[in-house]
Short mmCIF file of C-alpha atoms in Angstrom, two decimals:
data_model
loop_
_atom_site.label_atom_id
_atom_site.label_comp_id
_atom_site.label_asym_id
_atom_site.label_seq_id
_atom_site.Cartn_x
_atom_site.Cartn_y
_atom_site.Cartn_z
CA UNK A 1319 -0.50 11.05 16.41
CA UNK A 1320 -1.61 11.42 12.90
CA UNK A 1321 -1.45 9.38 9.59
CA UNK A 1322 1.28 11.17 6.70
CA UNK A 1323 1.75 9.47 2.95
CA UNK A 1324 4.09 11.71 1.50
CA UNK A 1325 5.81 10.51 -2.17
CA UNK A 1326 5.99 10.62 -6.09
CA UNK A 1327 4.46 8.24 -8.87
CA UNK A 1328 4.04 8.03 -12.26
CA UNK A 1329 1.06 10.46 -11.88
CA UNK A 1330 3.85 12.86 -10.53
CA UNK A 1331 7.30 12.46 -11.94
CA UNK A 1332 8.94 11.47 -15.31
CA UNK A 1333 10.22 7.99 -15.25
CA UNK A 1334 13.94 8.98 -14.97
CA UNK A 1335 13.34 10.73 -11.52
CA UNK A 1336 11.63 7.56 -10.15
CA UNK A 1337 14.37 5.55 -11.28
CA UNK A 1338 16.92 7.77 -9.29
CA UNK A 1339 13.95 7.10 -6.50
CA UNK A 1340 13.09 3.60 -6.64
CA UNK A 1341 14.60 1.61 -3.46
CA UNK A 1342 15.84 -1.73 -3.05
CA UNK A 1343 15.29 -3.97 0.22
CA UNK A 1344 18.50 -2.12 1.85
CA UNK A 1345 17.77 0.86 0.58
CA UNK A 1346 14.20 1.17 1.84
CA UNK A 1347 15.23 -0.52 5.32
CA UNK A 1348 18.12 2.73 5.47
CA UNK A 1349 15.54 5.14 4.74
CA UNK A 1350 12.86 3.45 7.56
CA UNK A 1351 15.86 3.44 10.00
CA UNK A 1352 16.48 7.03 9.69
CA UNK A 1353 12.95 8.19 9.72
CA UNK A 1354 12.34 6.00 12.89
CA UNK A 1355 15.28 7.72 14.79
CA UNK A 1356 13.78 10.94 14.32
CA UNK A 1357 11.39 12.18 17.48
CA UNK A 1358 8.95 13.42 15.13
CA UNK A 1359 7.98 10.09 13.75
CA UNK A 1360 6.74 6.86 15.82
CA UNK A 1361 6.06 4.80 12.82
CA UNK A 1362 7.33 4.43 9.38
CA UNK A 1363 6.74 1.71 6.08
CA UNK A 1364 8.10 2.63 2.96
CA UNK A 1365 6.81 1.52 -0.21
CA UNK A 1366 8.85 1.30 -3.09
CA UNK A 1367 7.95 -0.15 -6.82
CA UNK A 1368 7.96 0.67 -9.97
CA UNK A 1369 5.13 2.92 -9.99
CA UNK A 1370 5.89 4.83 -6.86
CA UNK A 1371 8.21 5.43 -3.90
CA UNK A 1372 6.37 6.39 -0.79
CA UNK A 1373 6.85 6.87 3.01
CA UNK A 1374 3.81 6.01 5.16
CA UNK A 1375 3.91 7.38 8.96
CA UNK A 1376 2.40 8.21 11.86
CA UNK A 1377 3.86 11.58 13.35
CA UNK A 1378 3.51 14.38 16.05
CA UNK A 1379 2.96 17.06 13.55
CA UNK A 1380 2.18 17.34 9.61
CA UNK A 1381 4.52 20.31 8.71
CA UNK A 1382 7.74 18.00 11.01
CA UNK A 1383 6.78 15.02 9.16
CA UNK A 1384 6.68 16.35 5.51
CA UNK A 1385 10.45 18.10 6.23
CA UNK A 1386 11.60 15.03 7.73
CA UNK A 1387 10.58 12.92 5.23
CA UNK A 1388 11.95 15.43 3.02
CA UNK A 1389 15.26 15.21 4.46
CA UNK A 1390 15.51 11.82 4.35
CA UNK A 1391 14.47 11.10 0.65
CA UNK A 1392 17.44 13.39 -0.48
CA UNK A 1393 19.78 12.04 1.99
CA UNK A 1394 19.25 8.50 0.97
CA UNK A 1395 18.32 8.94 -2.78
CA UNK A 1396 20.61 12.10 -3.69
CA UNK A 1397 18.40 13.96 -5.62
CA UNK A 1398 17.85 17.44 -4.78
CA UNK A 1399 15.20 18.72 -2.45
CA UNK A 1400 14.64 21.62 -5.28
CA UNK A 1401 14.11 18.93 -7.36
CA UNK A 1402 11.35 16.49 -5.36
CA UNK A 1403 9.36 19.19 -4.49
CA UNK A 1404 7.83 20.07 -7.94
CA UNK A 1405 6.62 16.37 -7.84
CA UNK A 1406 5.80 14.82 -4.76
CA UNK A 1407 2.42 14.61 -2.90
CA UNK A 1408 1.18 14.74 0.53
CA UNK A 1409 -1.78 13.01 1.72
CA UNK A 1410 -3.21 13.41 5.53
CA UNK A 1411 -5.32 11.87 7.81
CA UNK A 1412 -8.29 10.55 5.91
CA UNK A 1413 -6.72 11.69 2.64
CA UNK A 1414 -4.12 9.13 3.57
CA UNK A 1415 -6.09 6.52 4.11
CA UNK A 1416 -7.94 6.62 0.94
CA UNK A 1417 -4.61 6.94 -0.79
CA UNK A 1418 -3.48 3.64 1.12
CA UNK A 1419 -6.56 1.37 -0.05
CA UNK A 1420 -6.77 3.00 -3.45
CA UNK A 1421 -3.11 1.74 -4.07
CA UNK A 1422 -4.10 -1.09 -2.88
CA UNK A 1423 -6.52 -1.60 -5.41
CA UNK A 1424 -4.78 -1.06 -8.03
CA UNK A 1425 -6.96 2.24 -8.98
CA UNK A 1426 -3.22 4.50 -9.05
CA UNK A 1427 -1.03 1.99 -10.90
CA UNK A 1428 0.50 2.17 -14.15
CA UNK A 1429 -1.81 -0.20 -15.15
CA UNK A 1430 -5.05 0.11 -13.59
CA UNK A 1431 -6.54 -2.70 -11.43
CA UNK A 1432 -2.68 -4.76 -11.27
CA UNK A 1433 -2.77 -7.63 -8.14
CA UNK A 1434 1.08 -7.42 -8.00
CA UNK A 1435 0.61 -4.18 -5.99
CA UNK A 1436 -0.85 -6.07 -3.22
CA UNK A 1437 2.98 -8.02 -2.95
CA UNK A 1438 4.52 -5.35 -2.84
CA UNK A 1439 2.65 -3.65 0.02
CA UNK A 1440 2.81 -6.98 2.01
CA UNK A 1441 6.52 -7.28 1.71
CA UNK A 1442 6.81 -3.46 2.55
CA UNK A 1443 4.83 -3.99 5.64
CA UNK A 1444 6.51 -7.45 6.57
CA UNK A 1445 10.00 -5.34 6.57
CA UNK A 1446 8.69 -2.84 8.43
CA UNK A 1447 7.62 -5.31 11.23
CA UNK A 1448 10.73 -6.77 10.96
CA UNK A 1449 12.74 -3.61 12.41
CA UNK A 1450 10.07 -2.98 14.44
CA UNK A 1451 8.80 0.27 12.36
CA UNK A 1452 5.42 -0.36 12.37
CA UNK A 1453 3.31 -0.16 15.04
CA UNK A 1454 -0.42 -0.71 15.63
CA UNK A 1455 -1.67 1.95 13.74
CA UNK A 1456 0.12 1.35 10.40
CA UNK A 1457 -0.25 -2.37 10.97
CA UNK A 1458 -3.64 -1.90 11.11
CA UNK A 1459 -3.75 0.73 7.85
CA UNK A 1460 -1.72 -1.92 5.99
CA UNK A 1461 -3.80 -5.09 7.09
CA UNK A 1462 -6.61 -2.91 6.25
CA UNK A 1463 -5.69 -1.44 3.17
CA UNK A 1464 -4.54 -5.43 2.08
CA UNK A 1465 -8.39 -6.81 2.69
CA UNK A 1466 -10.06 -3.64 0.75
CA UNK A 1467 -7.26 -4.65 -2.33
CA UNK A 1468 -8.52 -8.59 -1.95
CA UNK A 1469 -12.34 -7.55 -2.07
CA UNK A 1470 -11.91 -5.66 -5.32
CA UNK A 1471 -10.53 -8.49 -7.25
CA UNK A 1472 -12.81 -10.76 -5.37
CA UNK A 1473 -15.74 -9.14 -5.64
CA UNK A 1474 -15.79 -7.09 -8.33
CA UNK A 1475 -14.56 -7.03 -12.51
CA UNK A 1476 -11.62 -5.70 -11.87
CA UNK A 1477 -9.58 -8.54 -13.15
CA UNK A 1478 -11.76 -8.01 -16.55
CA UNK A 1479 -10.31 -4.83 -18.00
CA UNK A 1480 -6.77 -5.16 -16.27
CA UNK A 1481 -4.25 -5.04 -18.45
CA UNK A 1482 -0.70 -5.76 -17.46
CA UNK A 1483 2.07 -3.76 -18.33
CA UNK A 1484 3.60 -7.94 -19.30
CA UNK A 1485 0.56 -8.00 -21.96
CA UNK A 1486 0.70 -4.40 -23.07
CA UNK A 1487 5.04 -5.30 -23.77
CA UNK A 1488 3.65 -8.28 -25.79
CA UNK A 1489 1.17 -6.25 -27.91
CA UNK A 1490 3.78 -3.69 -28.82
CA UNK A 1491 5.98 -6.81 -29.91
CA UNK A 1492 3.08 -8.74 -31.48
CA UNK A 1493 2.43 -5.53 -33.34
CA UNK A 1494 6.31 -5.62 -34.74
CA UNK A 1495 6.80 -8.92 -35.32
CA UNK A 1496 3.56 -10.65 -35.53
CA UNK A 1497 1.40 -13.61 -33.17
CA UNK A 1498 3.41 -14.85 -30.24
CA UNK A 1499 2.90 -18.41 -31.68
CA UNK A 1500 5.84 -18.30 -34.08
CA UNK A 1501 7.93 -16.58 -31.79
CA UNK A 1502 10.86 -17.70 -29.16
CA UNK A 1503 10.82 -15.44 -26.03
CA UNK A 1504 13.26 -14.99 -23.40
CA UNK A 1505 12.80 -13.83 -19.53
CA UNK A 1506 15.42 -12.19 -18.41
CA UNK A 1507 14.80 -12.45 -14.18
CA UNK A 1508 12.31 -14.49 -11.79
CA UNK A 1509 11.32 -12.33 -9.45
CA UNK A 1510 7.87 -11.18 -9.23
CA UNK A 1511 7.65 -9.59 -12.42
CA UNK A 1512 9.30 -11.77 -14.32
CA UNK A 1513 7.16 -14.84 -13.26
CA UNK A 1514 3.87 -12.69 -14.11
CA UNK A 1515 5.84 -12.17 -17.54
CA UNK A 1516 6.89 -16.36 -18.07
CA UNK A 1517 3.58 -16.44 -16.71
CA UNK A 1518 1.73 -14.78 -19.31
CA UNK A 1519 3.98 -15.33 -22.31
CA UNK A 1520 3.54 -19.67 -21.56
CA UNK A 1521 -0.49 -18.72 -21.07
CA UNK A 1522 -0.43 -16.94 -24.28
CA UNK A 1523 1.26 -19.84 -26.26
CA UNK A 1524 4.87 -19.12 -27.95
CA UNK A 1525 7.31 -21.10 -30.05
CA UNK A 1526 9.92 -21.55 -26.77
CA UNK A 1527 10.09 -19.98 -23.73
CA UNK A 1528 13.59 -19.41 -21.98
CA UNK A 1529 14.76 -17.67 -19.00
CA UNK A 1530 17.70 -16.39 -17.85
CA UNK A 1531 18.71 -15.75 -13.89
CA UNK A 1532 21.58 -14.96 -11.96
CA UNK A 1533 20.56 -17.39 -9.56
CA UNK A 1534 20.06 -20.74 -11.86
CA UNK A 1535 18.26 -22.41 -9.17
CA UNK A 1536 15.16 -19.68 -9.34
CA UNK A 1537 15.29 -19.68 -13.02
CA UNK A 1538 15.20 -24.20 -13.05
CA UNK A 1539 12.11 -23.71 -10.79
CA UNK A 1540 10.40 -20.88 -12.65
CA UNK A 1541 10.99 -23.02 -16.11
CA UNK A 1542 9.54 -25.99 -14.36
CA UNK A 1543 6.25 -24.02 -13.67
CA UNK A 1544 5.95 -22.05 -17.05
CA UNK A 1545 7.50 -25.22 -19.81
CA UNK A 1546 10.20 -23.40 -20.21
CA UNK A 1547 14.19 -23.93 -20.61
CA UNK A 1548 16.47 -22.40 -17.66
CA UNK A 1549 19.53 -20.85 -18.34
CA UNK A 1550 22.50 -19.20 -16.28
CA UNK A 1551 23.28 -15.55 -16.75
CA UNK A 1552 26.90 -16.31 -18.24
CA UNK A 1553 24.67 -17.67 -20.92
CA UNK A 1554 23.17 -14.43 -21.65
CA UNK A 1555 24.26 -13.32 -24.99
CA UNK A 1556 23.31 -16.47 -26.44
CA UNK A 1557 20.04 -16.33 -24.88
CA UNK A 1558 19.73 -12.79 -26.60
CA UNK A 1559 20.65 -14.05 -29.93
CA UNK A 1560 17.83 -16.97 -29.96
CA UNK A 1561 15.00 -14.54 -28.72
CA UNK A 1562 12.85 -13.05 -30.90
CA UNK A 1563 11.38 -11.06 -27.91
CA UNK A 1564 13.32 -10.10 -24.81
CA UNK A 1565 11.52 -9.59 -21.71
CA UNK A 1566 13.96 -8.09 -18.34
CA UNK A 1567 12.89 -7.16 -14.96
CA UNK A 1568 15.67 -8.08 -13.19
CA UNK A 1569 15.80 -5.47 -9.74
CA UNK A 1570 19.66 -4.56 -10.95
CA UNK A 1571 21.18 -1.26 -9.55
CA UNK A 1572 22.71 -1.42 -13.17
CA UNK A 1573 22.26 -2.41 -16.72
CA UNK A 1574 21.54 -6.04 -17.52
CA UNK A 1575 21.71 -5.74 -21.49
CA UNK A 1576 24.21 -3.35 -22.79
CA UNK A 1577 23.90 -1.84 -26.34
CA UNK A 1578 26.88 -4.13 -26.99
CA UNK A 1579 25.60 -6.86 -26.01
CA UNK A 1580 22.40 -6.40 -27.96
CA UNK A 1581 24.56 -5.55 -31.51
CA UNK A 1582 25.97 -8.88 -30.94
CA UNK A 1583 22.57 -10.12 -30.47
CA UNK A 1584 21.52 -9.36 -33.50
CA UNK A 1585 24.78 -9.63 -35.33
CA UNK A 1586 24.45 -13.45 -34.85
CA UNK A 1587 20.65 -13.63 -36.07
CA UNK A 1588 21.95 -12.08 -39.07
CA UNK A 1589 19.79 -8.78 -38.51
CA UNK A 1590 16.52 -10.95 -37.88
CA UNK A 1591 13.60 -8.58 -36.07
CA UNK A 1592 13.67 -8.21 -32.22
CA UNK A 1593 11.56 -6.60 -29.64
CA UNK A 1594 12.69 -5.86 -26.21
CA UNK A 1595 10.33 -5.25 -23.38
CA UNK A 1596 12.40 -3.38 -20.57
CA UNK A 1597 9.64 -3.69 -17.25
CA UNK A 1598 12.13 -3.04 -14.58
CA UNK A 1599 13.08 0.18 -12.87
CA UNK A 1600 15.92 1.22 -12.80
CA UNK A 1601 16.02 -0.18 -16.97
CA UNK A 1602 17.88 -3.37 -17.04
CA UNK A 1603 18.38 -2.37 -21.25
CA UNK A 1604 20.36 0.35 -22.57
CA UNK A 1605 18.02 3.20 -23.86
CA UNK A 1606 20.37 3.07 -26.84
CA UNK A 1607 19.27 -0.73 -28.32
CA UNK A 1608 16.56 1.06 -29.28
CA UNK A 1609 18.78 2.52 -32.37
CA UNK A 1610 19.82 -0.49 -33.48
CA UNK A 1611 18.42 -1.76 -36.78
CA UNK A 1612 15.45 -4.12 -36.61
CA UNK A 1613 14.93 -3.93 -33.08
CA UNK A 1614 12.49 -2.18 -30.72
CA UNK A 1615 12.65 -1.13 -27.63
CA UNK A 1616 9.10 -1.05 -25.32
CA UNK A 1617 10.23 0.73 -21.62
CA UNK A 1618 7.84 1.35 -18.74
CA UNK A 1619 7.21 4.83 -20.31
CA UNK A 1620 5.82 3.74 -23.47
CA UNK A 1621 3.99 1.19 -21.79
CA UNK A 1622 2.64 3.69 -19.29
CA UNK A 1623 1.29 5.88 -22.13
CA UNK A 1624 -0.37 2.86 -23.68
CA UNK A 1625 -2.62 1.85 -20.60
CA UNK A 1626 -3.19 5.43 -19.50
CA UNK A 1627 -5.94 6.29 -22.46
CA UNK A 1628 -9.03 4.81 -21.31
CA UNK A 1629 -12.16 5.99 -20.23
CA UNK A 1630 -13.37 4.99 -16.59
CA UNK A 1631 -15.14 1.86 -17.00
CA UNK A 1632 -18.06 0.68 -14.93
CA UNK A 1633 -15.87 -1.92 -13.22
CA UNK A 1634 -13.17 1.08 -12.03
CA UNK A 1635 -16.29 2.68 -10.88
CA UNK A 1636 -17.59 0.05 -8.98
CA UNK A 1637 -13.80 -0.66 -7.24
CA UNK A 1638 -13.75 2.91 -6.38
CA UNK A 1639 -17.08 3.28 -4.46
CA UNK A 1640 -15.92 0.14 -2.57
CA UNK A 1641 -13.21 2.29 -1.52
CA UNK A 1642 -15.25 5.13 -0.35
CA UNK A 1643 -17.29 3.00 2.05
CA UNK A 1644 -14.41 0.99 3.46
CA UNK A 1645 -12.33 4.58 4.14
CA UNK A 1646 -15.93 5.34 5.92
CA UNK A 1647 -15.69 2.49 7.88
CA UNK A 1648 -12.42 2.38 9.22
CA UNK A 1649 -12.46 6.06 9.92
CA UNK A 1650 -15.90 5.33 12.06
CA UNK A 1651 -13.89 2.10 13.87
CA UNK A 1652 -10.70 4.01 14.54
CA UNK A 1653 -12.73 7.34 15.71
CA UNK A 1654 -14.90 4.88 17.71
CA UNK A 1655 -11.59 3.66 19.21
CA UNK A 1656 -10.41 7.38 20.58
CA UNK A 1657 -13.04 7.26 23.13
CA UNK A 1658 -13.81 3.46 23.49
CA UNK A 1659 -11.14 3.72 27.27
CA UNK A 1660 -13.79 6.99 28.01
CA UNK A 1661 -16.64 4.67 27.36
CA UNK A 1662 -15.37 1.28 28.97
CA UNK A 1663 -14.41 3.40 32.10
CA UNK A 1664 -18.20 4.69 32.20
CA UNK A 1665 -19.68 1.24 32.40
CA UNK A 1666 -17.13 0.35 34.92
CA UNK A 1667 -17.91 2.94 37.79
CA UNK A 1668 -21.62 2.22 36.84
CA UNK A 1669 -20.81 -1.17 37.95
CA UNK A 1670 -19.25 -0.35 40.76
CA UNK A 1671 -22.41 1.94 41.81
CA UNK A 1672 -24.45 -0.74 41.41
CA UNK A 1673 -22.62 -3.37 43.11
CA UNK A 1674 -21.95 -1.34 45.96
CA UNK A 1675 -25.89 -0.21 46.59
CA UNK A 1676 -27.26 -3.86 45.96
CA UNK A 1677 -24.64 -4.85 48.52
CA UNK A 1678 -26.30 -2.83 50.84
CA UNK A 1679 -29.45 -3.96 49.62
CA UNK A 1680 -28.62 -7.44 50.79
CA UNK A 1681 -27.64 -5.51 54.32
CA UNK A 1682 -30.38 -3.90 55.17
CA UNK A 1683 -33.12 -6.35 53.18
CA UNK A 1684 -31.61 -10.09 54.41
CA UNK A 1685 -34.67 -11.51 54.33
CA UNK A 1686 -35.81 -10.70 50.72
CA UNK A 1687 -36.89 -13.66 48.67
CA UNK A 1688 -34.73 -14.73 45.78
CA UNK A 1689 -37.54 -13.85 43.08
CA UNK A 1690 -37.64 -10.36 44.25
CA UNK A 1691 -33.95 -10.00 45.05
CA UNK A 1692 -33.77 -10.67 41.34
CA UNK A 1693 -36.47 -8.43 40.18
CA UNK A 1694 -34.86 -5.64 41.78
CA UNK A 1695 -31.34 -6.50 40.52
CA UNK A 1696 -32.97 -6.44 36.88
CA UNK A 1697 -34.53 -3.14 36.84
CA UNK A 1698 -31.30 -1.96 38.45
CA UNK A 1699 -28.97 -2.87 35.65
CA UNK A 1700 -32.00 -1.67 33.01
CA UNK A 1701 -32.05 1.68 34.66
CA UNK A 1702 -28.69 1.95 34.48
CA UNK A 1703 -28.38 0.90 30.95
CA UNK A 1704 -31.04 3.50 29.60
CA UNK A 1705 -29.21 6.07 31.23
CA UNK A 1706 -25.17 4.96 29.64
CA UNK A 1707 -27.27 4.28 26.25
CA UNK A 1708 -27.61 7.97 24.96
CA UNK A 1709 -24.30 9.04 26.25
CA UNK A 1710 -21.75 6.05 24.69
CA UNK A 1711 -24.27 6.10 21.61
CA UNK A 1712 -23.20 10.00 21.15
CA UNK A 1713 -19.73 10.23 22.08
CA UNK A 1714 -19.17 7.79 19.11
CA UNK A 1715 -21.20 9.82 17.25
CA UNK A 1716 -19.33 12.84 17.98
CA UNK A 1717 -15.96 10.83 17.65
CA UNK A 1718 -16.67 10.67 13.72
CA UNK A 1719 -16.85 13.80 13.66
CA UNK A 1720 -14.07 14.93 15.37
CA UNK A 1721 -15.93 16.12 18.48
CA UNK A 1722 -14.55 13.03 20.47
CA UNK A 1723 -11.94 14.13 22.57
CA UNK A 1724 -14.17 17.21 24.31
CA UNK A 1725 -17.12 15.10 24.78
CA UNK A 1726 -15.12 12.43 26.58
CA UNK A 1727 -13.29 14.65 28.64
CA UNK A 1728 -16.41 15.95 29.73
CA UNK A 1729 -17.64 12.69 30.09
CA UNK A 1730 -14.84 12.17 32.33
CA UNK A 1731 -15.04 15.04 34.58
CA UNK A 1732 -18.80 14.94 35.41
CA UNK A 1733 -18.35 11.51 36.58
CA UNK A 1734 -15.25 12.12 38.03
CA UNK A 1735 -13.40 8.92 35.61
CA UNK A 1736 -10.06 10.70 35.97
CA UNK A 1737 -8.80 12.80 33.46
CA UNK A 1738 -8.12 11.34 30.21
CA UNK A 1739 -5.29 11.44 27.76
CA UNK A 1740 -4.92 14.67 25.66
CA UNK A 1741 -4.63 13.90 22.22
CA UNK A 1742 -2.62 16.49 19.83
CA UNK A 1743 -3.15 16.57 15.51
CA UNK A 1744 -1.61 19.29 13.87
CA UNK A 1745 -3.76 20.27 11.12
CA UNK A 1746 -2.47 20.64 7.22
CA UNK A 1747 -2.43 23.79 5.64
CA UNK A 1748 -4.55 24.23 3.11
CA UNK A 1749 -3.45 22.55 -0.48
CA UNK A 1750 -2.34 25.38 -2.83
CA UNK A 1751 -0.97 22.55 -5.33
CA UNK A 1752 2.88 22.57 -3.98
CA UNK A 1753 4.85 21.19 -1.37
CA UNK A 1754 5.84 23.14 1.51
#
């Protein structure tokens, strides 16, 4: 079995193809299930955001695994295969893993070095394990990748020069209608994002804070934590109307705030300034409030071409070579794995050989004194040791680099251990910059 990432980001696709992409609970549980039926695949998580939709899986072969994957992104998204295959990626085997702890990290989001990534892939995983997707190996990639994402904002600057697509929204509105201080904001939502937004926008300091939910019971409790004013969503357009700045991520399969909901908006603040910051995907705001006099419109677009301008920093730097030697390390403890039955069964018929011959030690020497029964016992067991030392040392060594499986087979044959299980990896064509 081998490890397959195949998907599209923001590094790969215009915004408008990952909303047609971007998955909700169902729809990412409908596109496991159908992955998971197929005999191809033993393993599947899907990761789905804002950023990104991707399929992680473990599979028989590469080429069966991108086409199935393939197949099932068009069949549960309906966009074309034609038109995926300009912009997804592939990533295999150690490529793959990298890719999963990188993400992880926040080193491939919109805005470099984000936590809420690390939610995301928990809740992905916890789904998966829920239908009974994920096995041991993507548990294990997942777990994995989790810890690498918690040492990088534990243990390195990370946190220092993130900055949030919530704070880049409220810089393009501080730029429009000046300090937050004097303004009244609105959060439209209290999910994850919109708590990072209240979040923020109450840490920050503003005139009033209010937020709107379809679900007034998440929006009372949100309020409570942030000192600000809950409101039900029949209440919207009144909401609207008092806000100087508008913030939505709400998760809706539709729009939230219509263009004519937004002219009345500003109709009844008698054409006073307003900024909208649209953070969800699909947009909860009409594209076309952005035409409306005195009012701005900030989308995950803009935003994305706003944090994507600077230069690596020392911190991204540092994040990244903590990636490189955790990828090392798990591909050394999972190659180490391959052969550790090989090596296990080794030790045990060197047991055996030794038990059975000081056995007949005790037979044909009854009368031997304790202190030299021992003696000989020792230097038993520490010949045998010296001799299993070079052997399980080097078919771990071997393992790393892909050697494993021959030397353990041949392990198993001179010593007669039984023949081992035949592993099969299809290999990836080279890259040529497409899909297949």
């Amino acid at each position: 079995m081998s490890l397959v990432v195949l998907g599209l980001s923001h590094h790969t696709a215009p915004l408008s193809l990952l909303e047609s992409m971007s998955l909700d609970p169902a729809g990412r549980h409908r596109l496991a299930a159908g992955l998971f039926a197929r005999d191809n695949l033993s393993e599947v998580t899907v990761v789905s955001t804002c950023n990104r939709t991707e399929v992680y899986a473990e599979s028989l072969t590469f080429h069966g695994a991108v086409t199935d994957i393939t197949d099932a992104l068009t069949e549960v998204t309906g966009v074309g295969r034609e038109e995926l295959r300009e912009h997804l990626y592939v990533h295999y085997e150690d490529r793959a893993i990298a890719h999963a702890f990188t993400v992880a990290c926040g080193l491939d989001s919109m805005a470099v070095g984000e936590a809420q990534i690390l939610g995301q892939m928990r809740t992905s995983l916890r789904e998966a394990q829920r239908a009974g997707h994920a096995g041991s190996s993507l548990n294990t990639l997942f777990q994995q990748a989790l810890r690498v994402g918690k040492r990088a904002h534990t243990e390195t600057g990370i946190d220092a020069v993130s900055v949030s697509l919530v704070e880049a929204g409220l810089a393009r509105a501080e730029r429009d209608l000046g300090p937050l201080d004097g303004l009244d904001v609105l959060v439209v939502g209290a999910g994850g994002m919109s708590s990072l937004a209240a979040t923020t926008v109450a840490r920050r300091g503003v005139r009033s804070l209010a937020i709107v939910n379809r679900t007034l019971s998440k929006a009372t409790r949100l309020a409570e934590r942030t000192g600000g004013t809950a409101r039900p969503l029949d209440e919207l357009g009144p909401a609207l109307a008092a806000a100087d700045v508008v913030i939505s991520c709400t998760g809706s399969t539709g729009v939230v705030v219509s263009l004519a909901c937004a002219a009345d908006a500003q109709v009844a603040r008698g054409g006073r300034p307003q900024a909208y910051v649209d953070l969800a995907l699909p947009h909860d705001v009409a594209p076309e409030v952005d035409s409306l006099n005195g009012v701005s419109l900030a989308g995950l677009a803009s935003l994305g071409e706003d944090l994507s301008g600077g230069k690596t920093s020392s911190e991204v730097q540092q994040v990244a070579d903590l990636v490189i030697g955790e990828v090392a390390a798990y591909l050394t403890s999972r190659a180490a794995e391959t052969v550790a039955p090989t090596v296990a069964a080794l030790r045990s018929h060197a047991a055996d050989v030794v038990a059975g011959e000081l056995s007949r030690l005790d037979q044909r020497l009854p009368d031997l004194d304790d202190t030299s029964r021992a003696e000989v016992q020792l230097a038993v067991h520490r010949i045998v040791e010296k001799l299993l030392h070079t052997p399980t040392v080097r078919v771990k060594e071997l393992a790393v680099g892909g050697q494993g499986d021959g030397y353990a087979q041949a392990l198993r044959e001179l010593f007669d251990l039984g023949p081992g299980e035949a592993a099969t990896a299809s290999v990836p064509p080279p890259r040529t910059g497409g899909m297949p």
